[in-house]
XYZ file of C-alpha atoms in Angstrom:
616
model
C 69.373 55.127 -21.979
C 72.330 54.887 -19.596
C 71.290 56.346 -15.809
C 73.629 57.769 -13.460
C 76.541 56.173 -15.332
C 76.253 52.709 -13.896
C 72.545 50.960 -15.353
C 69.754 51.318 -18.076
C 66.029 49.010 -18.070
C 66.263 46.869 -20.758
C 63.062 43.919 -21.781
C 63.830 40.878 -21.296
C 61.993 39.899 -24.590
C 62.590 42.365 -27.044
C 65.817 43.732 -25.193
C 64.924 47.379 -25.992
C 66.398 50.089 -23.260
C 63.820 52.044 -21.740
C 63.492 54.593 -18.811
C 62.525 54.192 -15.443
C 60.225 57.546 -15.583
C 58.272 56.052 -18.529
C 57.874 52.639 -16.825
C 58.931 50.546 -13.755
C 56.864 47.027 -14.422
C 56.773 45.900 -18.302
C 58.155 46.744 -21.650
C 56.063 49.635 -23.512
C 56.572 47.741 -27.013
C 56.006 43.997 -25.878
C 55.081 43.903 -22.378
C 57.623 41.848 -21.665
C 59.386 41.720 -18.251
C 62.201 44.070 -17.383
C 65.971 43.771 -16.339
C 68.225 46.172 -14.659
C 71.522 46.239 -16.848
C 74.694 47.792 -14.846
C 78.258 48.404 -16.162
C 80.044 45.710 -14.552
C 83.503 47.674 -15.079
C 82.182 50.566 -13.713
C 81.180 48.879 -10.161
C 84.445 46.651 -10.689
C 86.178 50.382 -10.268
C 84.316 51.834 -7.137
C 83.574 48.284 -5.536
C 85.366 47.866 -2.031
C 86.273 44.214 -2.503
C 87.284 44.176 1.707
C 84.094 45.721 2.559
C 82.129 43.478 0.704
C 84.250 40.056 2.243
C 84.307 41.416 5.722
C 81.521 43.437 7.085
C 78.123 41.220 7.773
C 75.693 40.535 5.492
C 72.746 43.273 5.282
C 70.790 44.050 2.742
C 71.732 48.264 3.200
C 75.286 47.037 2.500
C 75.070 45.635 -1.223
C 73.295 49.965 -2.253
C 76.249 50.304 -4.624
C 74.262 47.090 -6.567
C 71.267 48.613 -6.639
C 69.583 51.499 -9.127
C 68.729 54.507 -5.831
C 70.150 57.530 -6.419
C 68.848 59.591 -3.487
C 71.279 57.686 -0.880
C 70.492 60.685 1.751
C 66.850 59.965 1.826
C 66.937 55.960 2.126
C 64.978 54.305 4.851
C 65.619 50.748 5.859
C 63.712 47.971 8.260
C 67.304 46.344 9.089
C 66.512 44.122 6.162
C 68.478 40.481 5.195
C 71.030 39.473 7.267
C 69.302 36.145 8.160
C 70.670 32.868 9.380
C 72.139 30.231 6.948
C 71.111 27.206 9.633
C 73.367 24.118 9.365
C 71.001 21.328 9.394
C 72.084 18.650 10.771
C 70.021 16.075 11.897
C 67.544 16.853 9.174
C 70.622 16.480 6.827
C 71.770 12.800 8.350
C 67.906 11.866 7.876
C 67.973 12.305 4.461
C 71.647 11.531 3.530
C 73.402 15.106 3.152
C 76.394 15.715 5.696
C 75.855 19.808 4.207
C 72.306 20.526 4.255
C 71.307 24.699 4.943
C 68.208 26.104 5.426
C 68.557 30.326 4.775
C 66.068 31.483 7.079
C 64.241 34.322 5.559
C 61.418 34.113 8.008
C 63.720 36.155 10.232
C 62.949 39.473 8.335
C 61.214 42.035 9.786
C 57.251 40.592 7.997
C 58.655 37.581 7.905
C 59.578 36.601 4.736
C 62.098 37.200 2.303
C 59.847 40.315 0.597
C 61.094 43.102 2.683
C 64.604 42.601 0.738
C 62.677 43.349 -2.519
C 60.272 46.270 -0.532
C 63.343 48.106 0.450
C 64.371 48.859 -3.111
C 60.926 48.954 -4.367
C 59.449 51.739 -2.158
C 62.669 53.583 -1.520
C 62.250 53.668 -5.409
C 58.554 55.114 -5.657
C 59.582 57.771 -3.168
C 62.785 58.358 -5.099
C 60.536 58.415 -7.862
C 58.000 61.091 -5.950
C 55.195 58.702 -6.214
C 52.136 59.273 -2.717
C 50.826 56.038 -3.609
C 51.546 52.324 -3.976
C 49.314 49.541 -5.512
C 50.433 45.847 -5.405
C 48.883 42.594 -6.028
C 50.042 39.869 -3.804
C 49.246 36.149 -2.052
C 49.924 37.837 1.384
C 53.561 37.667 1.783
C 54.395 40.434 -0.401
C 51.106 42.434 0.542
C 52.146 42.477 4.101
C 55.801 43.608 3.430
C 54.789 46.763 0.806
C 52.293 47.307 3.449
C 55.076 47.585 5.942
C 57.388 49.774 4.314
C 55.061 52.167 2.416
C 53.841 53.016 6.120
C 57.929 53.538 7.080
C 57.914 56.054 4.162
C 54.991 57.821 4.949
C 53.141 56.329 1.032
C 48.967 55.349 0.432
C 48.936 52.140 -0.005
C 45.986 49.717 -1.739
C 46.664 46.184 -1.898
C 44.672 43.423 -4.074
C 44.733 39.716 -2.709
C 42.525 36.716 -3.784
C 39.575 35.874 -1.565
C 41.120 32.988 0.270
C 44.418 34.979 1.456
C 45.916 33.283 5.038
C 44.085 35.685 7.569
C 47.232 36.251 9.498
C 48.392 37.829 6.495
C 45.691 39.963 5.918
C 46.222 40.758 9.453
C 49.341 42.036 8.566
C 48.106 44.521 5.945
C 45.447 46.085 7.891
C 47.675 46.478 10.931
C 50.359 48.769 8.660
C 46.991 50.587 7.520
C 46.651 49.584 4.020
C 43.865 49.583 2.357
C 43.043 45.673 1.325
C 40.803 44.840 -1.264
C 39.888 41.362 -2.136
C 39.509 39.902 -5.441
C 37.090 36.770 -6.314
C 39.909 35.213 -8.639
C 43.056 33.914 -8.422
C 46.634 36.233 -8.192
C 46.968 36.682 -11.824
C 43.745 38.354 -11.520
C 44.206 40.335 -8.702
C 47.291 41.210 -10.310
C 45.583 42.626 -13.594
C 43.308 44.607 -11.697
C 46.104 46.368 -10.059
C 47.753 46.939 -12.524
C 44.809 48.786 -14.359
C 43.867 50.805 -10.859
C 47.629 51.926 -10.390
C 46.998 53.073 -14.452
C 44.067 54.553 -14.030
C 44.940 56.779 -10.547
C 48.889 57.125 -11.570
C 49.963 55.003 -8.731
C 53.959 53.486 -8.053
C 52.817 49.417 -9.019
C 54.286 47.383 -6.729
C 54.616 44.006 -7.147
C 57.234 41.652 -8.761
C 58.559 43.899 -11.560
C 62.247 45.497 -12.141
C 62.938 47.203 -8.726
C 61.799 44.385 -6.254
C 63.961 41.814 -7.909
C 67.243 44.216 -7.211
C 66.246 43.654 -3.405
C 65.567 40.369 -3.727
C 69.163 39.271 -5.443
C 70.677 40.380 -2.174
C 69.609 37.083 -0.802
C 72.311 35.958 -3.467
C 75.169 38.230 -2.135
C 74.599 36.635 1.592
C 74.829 33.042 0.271
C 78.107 33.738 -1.188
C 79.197 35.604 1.843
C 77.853 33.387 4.367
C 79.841 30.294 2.693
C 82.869 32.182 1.604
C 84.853 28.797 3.215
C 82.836 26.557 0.695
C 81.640 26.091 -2.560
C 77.821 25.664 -2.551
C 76.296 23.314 -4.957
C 72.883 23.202 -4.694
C 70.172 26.656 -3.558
C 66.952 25.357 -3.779
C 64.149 27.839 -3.641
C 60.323 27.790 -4.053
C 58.885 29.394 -6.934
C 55.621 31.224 -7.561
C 55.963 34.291 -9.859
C 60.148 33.940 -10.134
C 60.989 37.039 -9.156
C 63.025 35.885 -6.351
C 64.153 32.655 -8.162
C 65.821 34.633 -11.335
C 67.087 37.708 -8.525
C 68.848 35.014 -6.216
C 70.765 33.799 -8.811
C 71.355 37.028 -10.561
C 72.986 38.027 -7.250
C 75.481 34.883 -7.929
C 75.839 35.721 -11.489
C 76.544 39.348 -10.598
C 79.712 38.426 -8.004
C 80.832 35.346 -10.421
C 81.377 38.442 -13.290
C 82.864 40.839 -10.452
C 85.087 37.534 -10.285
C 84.161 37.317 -6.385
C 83.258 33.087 -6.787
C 84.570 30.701 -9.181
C 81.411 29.346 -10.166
C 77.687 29.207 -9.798
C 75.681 26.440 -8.066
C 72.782 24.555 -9.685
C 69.762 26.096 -9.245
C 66.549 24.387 -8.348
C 62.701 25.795 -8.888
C 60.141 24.403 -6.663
C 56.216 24.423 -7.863
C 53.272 23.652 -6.063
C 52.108 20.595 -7.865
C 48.998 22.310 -7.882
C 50.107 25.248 -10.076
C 53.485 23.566 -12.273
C 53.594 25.684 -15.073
C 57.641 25.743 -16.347
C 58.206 21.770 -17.480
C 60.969 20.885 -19.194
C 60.126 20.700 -22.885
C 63.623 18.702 -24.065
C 67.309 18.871 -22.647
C 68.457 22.176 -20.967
C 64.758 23.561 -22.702
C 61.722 24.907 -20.530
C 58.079 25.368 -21.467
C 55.909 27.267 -19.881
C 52.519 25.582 -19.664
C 50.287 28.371 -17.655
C 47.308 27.085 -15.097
C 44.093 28.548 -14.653
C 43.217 27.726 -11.384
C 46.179 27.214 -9.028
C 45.066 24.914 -6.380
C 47.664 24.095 -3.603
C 48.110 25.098 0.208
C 51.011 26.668 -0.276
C 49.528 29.981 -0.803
C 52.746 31.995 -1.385
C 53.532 30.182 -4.129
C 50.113 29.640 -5.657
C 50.939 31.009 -9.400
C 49.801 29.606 -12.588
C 51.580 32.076 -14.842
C 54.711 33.548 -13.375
C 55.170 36.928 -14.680
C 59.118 36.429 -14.160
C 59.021 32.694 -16.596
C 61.850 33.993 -18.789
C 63.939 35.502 -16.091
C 63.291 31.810 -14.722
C 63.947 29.760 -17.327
C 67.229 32.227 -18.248
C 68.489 31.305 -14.499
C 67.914 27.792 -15.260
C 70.012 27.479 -18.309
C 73.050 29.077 -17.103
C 73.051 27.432 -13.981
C 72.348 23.820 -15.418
C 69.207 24.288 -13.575
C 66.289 21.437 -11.986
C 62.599 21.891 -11.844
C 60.591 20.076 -9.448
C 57.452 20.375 -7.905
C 56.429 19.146 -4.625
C 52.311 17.938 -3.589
C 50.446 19.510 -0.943
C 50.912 16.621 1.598
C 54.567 16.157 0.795
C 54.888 19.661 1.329
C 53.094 19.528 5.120
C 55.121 16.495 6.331
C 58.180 17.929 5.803
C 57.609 21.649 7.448
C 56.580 18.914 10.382
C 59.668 16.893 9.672
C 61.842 20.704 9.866
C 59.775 21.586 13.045
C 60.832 18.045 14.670
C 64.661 17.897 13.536
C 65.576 21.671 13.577
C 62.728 23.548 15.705
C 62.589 25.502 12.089
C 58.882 26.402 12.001
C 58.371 27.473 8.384
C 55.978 28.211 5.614
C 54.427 24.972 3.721
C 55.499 27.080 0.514
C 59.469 27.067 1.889
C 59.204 23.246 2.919
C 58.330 22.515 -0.895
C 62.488 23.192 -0.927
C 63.327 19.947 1.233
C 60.746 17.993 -0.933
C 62.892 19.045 -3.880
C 65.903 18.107 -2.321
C 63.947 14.199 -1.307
C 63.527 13.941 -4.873
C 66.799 15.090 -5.757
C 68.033 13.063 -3.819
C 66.289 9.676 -4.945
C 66.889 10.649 -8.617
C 70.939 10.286 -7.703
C 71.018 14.056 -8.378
C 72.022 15.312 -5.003
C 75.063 13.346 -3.322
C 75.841 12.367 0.021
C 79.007 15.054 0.090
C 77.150 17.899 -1.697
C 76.506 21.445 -0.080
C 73.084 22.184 -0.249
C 71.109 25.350 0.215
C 67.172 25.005 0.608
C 65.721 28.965 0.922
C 62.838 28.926 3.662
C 61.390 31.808 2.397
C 58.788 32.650 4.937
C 57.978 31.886 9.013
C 55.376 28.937 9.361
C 53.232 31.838 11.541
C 52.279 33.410 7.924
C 50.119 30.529 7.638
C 49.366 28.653 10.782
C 46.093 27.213 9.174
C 47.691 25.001 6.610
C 49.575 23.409 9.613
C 46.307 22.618 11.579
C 45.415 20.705 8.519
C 47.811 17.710 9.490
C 47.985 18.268 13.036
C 45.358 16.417 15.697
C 43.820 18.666 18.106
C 45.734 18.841 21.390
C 43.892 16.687 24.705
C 42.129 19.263 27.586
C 41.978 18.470 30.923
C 41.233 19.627 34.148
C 43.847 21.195 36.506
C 43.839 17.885 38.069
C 46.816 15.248 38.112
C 44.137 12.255 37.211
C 43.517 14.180 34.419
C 47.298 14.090 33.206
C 47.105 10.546 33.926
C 43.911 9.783 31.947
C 45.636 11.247 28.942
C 48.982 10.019 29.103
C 47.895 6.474 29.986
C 45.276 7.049 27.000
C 47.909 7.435 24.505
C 46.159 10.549 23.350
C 49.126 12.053 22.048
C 49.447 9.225 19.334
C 46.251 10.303 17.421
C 48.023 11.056 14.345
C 46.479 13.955 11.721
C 46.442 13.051 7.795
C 47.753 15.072 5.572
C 45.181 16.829 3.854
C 44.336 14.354 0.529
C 44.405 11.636 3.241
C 41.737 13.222 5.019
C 39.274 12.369 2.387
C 39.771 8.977 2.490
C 36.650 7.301 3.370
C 36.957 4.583 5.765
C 33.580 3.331 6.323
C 30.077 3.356 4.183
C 28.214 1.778 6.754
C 27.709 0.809 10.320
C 31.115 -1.285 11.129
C 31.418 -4.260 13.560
C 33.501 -2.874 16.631
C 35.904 -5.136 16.246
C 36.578 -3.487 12.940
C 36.294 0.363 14.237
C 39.217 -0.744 16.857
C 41.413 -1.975 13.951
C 40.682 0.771 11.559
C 41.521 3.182 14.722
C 44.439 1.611 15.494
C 45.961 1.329 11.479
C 45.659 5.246 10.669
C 45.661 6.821 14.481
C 48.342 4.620 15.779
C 44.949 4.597 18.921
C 44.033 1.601 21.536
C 40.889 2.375 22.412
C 39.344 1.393 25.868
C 36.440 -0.359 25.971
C 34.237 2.358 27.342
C 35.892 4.989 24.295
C 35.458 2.256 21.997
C 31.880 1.759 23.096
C 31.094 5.750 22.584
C 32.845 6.101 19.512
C 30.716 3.148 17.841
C 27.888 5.251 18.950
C 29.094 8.278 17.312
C 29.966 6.467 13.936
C 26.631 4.843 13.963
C 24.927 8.232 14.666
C 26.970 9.831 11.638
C 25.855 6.694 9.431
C 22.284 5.829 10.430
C 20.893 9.330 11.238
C 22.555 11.462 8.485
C 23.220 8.996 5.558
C 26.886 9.905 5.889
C 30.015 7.802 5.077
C 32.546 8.323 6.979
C 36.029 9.643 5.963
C 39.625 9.698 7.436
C 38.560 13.554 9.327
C 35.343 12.959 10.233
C 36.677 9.592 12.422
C 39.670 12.331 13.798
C 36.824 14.305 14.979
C 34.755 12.027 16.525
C 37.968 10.462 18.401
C 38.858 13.697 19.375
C 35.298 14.374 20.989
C 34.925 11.171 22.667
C 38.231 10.770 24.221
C 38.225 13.946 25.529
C 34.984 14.060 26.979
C 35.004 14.100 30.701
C 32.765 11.793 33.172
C 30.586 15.031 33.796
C 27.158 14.408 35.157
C 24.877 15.187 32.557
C 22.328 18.168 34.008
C 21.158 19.622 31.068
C 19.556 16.757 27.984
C 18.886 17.495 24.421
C 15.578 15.242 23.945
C 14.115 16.676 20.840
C 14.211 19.688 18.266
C 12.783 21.025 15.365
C 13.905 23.604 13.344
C 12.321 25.886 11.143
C 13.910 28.001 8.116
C 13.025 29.806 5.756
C 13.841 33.147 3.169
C 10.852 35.273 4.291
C 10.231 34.002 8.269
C 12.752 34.240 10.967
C 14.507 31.124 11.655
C 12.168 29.198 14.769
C 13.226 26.784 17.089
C 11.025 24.360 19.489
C 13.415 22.521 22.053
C 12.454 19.869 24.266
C 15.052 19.010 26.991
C 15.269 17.186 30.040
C 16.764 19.759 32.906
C 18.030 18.453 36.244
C 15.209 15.762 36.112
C 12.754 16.966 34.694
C 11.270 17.408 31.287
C 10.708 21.303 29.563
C 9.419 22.748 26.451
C 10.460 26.178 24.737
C 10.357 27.865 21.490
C 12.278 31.084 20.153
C 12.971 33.074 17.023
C 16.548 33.948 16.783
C 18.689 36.049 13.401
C 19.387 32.205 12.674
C 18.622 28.430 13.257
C 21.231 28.296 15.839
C 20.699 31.542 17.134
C 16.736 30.159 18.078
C 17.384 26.921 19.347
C 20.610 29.205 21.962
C 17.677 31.419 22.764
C 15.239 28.559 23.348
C 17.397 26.398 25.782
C 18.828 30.026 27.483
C 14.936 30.344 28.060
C 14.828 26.817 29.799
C 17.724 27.186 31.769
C 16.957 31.059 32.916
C 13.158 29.963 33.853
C 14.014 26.579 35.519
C 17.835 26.943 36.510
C 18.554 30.872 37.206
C 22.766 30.386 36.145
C 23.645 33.864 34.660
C 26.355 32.851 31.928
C 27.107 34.498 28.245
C 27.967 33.032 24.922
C 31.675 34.748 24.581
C 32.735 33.158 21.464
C 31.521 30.661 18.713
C 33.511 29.310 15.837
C 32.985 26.978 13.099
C 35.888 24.458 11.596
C 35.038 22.013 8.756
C 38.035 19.562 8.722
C 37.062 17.977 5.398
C 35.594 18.896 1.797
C 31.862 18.285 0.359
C 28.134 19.285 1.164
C 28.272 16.559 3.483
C 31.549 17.345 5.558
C 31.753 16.780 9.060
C 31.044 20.196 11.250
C 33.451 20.859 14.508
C 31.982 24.021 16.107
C 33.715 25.256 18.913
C 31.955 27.383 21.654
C 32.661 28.899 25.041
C 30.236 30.127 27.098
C 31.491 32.381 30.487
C 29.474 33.385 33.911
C 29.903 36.593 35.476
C 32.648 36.030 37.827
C 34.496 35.039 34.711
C 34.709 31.374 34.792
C 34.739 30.206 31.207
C 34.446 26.416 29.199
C 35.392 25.963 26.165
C 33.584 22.573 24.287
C 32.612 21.237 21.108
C 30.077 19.747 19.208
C 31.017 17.249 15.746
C 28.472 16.609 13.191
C 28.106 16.918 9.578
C 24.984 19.369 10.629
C 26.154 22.792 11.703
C 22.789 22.812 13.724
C 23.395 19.672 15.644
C 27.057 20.185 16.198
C 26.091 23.935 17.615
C 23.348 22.498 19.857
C 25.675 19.784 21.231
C 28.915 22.217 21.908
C 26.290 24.270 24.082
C 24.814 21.417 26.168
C 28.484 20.285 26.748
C 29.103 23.925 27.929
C 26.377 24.298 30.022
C 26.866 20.761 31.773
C 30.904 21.734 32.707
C 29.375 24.811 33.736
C 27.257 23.681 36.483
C 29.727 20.916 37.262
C 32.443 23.480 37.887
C 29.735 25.973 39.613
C 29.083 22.795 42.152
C 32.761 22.066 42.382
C 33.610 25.222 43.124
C 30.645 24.787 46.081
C 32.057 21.610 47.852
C 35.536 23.200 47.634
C 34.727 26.419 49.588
C-alpha cells in the first residue's frame, strides 16, 4: 500500500507490502525484516539537485528521503554533520595516501544512533505512540533515551547485564527506565519485543524507521567527497542496520544518478560473535552465535536481525567480510589515539583492523580512497581501554618525585592486550636474575636493584603463600605497586590476622599490629570480612593513635580472569581538614589486598600529618 505518494513497507523475505499502522519492526506473514520502498521518479521530480550539492551535510536536510509526514511537528538534536578526518599519518603507517575516518562520535550521544533516533521517535510521535521500548548494547539505549526525553515519550530500555556503565549512565541521566537482562542482546531484544506487545508500546530498536536515519550517514559520504570517488567505507557490524542503511544511502543517490558508482563495502565482526561467512563466491551464510564474547560491546551480536539487508549490501557492492580479535581491535583505537588524537570506540577501531587485513590480502592499494566509519567516541567505553593501558605513576608535589619517575622509566611499563594478560609467566619462585629479564622482555622495565629486590618479594609472596602462578597482569600489578611505593616510614604494621566467615555469624576479625613501636591486639565484627578487620585496626589506631580520618571511597579492580585472579583494591581514606590519600593493595585475596591498601593509607597519612608539622 502506497503512502503519501512517495513509499510503501515491503519484507525483505517474502517482499509483501504492508502498513506502517499494522507494523513498524517485522513482516506479519514471515517475520522477516522490513524495507522502506520510495518512488525514485517521484523524488527525482521534487528533489533540489543544488540544495542537495551545496548546503552542508545534516541529517534534517536529506527529510524529503525519509517516510515523516508531520514536517511541522519534527524535533531534531542537530544530528549528522560529522567530520570525514583525513588521516594522514595513520594512513602513511599503513600504506594508504587516502585513508578517512567519519567521525560519528561527534553526535550529540556520541555515536552514530541519534541519525537513526531522529527518524525513529519523530516516527512514534508521528505515529501517536506515549511510549518507547528498545533493546540495545548501550549505544542505541542511550540515544532513544535521548530523544524520547526531547519529545516528551516513556521510555523502558532492556540491556544485557554487562552493559559499559558510562552507557548506562547515559540512560538513566535522560530518565529512562533501564532494565537489565541476564542474557545476551538477542535476548534482551526478545523480551522487548514481547513487553512493547504486551503494553502497545512504539519498539524501538533496529527495525524499518531507524535504518532511514541511519542511511544519511551515506548521503554525507557522497557529499563530503563530491571531488573524489571513494572506494572503500568500512564499517563495524553488529545487528546491520547501519551497515545495509549506509549503503542504501549510496544506492539511493547512484539511482537519483547523483554518483557514478558505488564503493566496496566492508562488514567488520567481532571475532567473538562472526556470524555472516562467506559460504562460496559473491555467497554469504549466516552462521548465528550463542554467546557473543568480545569487548567490543556495540557490536556484540550473534544473530543480526538486519543479515539479509547485509548480505543484499554485500552483493551489489562486491562486498568484504572481515572480522577483527579483541586485542587487534585495542591496539589500533591506541594506534588512532597516537597518530590522529581520534579517541574512539574499540567496536569502530575493528574498521582499521579490516582495512590491516585488507591491506595484507593485496585488496586495498596504496592509491585507494578509503573510508573507515568510527561509529562511536572511545568515552562510551573507557573500561575496555584500561584493559591495555598501565596505570599512570603518582607522586608527590615534589620535583624529586618527577625525577624518581622519569629516571625510573616508569612510563615504559607497557599494558597487554587483554588475551596477553593471561599469559602466565612464572609457576614458581624465579631466580632474580630471571624476574629482571622477564620484566624487561614484556614491560620494556630496568629495574633497580632495590625495586628488583621488592618485587622478588612480592612474586614470592604471590607463589609461596597463595599457591598462585603468576600471569602477564598479576606481574603489571605488582610492578605497578612496588615502583610506586614511596620511602614512607612505616608507622602502622600488619603482624597477624585471622578472619572469620560464615552464612549465619557476622564476619569477625582479630588483628594484631605493631603501632608506632609497639605491639596491639583488637577484634571487631563488621557487615563483612573487610569491613571487621577496617573496624579492628580503626579501633587500634583511635585507642593508641587519636588521628580522626574516614574511609571516603573503596573500589575493587580484578585485572585478570579465574578464581585465582590477582585483586587491585583501591582505597582512599580522608581527615577532617580534608587531606586525602589514595593507595592500593595487590593480591589474589580481596582480604589481604583490602588490609594492605589501608595500612598504606594510614602510613601516608601520618607521614603527610608530620610533614605538614615540620613545614608550619
Amino acid at each position: 500500500m502506497i503512502q503519501n505518494n512517495c513509499y510503501y513497507l515491503e519484507c525483505v523475505v517474502c517482499h509483501k507490502k504492508t502498513n506502517e499502522k499494522e507494523t513498524t519492526s517485522r513482516c506479519l506473514s514471515c517475520g522477516g525484516p522490513l524495507d522502506v520502498i520510495y518512488d525514485y521518479e517521484w523524488l527525482k521530480f521534487n528533489l533540489n539537485p543544488y540544495f542537495l550539492k551545496n548546503a552542508a551535510p545534516k541529517v534534517m536536510k536529506y527529510l524529503d528521503f525519509y517516510p515523516l509526514s508531520k514536517r511541522q511537528e519534527i524535533f531534531s538534536l542537530e544530528e549528522g554533520g560529522t567530520s570525514l578526518h583525513l588521516a594522514k599519518r595513520l594512513g602513511k603507517i599503513m600504506g594508504v595516501n587516502k585513508l578517512y575516518i567519519k567521525n560519528e562520535g561527534l553526535n550529540p550521544t556520541g555515536a552514530f544512533k541519534d541519525r537513526g533516533s531522529f527518524v525513529e521517535i519523530n516516527k512514534a510521535k508521528e505515529l501517536g505512540f506515549s511510549t518507547v521500548c528498545v533493546a540495545s548494547t548501550g549505544n542505541m539505549a542511550a540515544s532513544v533515551s535521548a530523544y524520547s526525553a526531547q519529545a516528551g515519550l516513556e521510555c523502558i530500555v532492556f540491556v544485557p547485564e554487562n552493559t559499559p556503565r558510562g552507557k548506562l549512565a547515559q540512560c538513566l541521566s535522560y530518565g529512562a527506565k533501564v532494565i537489565q537482562v541476564r542474557g545476551t542482546y538477542t535476548e534482551a531484544n526478545i523480551l522487548a519485543e514481547k513487553t512493547a506487545d504486551k503494553y502497545g508500546y512504539y519498539l524501538a530498536g533496529d527495525y524499518v524507521f531507524r535504518a532511514e536515519g541511519q542511511k544519511s550517514l551515506g548521503f554525507e559520504l557522497v557529499e563530503q567527497m563530491w571531488f573524489d570517488n571513494i572506494d572503500w567505507v568500512i564499517i563495524p557490524m553488529g545487528m546491520g542496520t547501519n551497515f545495509s542503511a549506509v549503503w542504501k544511502g549510496f544506492d539511493e543517490y547512484f539511482k537519483l544518478g547523483f554518483i557514478r558508482r558505488i564503493p566496496r563495502f566492508v562488514a567488520v565482526q567481532a571475532a567473538g560473535c562472526h556470524s555472516i561467512f562467506y559460504e562460496s563466491e559473491r555467497n554469504f551464510a549466516v552462521k548465528p552465535v550463542d554467546k557473543p564474547q568480545t569487548v567490543c560491546s556495540a557490536i556484540a551480536v550473534g544473530n543480526p536481525l538486519d543479515a539479509l539487508k547485509v548480505i543484499r549490501a554485500l552483493k551489489n557492492s562486491n562486498g568484504v567480510v572481515e572480522t577483527a580479535d579483541d586485542d587487534e581491535a585495542l591496539k589500533y583505537q591506541q594506534i588512532l589515539a597516537n597518530t590522529e588524537a581520534l579517541y574512539i570506540e574499540p567496536s569502530s577501531s575493528t574498521t582499521i583492523v579490516a582495512l590491516s587485513h585488507l591491506i595484507k590480502k593485496g585488496l586495498v592499494k596504496k592509491d585507494d580512497t578509503v573510508v573507515c566509519v568510527a561509529t562511536g567516541i572511545g568515552l562510551k567505553d573507557p573500561s575496555a581501554t584500561l584493559k591495555v593501558l598501565a596505570e599512570p605513576p603518582t607522586v608527590e608535589p615534589d620535583i624529586k618525585e618527577v625525577e624518581r619517575v622519569i629516571s625510573g622509566r616508569l612510563f615504559s611499563i607497557i599494558a597487554g592486550g587483554v588475551f596477553d594478560k593471561e599469559k602466565v609467566l612464572f609457576t614458581k619462585i624465579p631466580t632474580k636474575e630471571t624476574l629482571k629479564m622477564i620484566v624487561e622482555k614484556e614491560f620494556k622495565l630496568t629495574l633497580s636493584n632495590s625495586d628488583l629486590d621488592s618485587i622478588y618479594f612480592e612474586v614470592g609472596n604471590f607463589i609461596r603463600s597463595k599457591g598462585k602462578m603468576i600471569k602477564k597482569a598479576d606481574l603489571q600489578s605488582i610492578l605497578e605497586t612496588v615502583i610506586q611505593q614511596k620511602s614512607v616510614k612505616t608507622y602502622l604494621k600488619i603482624l597477624d590476622y585471622d578472619i572469620f566467615d560464615s552464612k549465619n555469624k557476622r564476619p569477625k576479625a582479630k588483628m594484631t599490629v605493631k603501632l608506632k613501636g609497639k605491639k596491639y591486639f583488637e577484634e571487631s565484627e563488621g557487615v563483612g570480612p573487610v569491613d571487621a578487620a577496617v573496624r579492628a585496626l580503626r579501633k587500634i589506631i583511635e585507642k593508641h593513635d587519636g588521628i580522626d580520618f574516614m574511609l571516603s571511597d573503596f573500589s575493587v579492580e580484578i585485572p585478570s580472569t579465574g578464581s585465582d585472579a590477582t585483586v587491585e583494591v583501591v582505597m582512599v581514606l580522608q581527615m577532617k581538614d580534608g587531606t586525602q590519600v589514595v593507595e592500593k593493595g595487590v593480591s589474589p585475596d580481596i582480604i589481604a589486598a583490602s588490609i594492605d591498601a589501608f595500612v598504606k593509607g594510614y602510613n601516608e597519612l601520618i607521614y603527610q600529618l608530620n610533614k605538614r608539622r615540620k613545614e608550619n
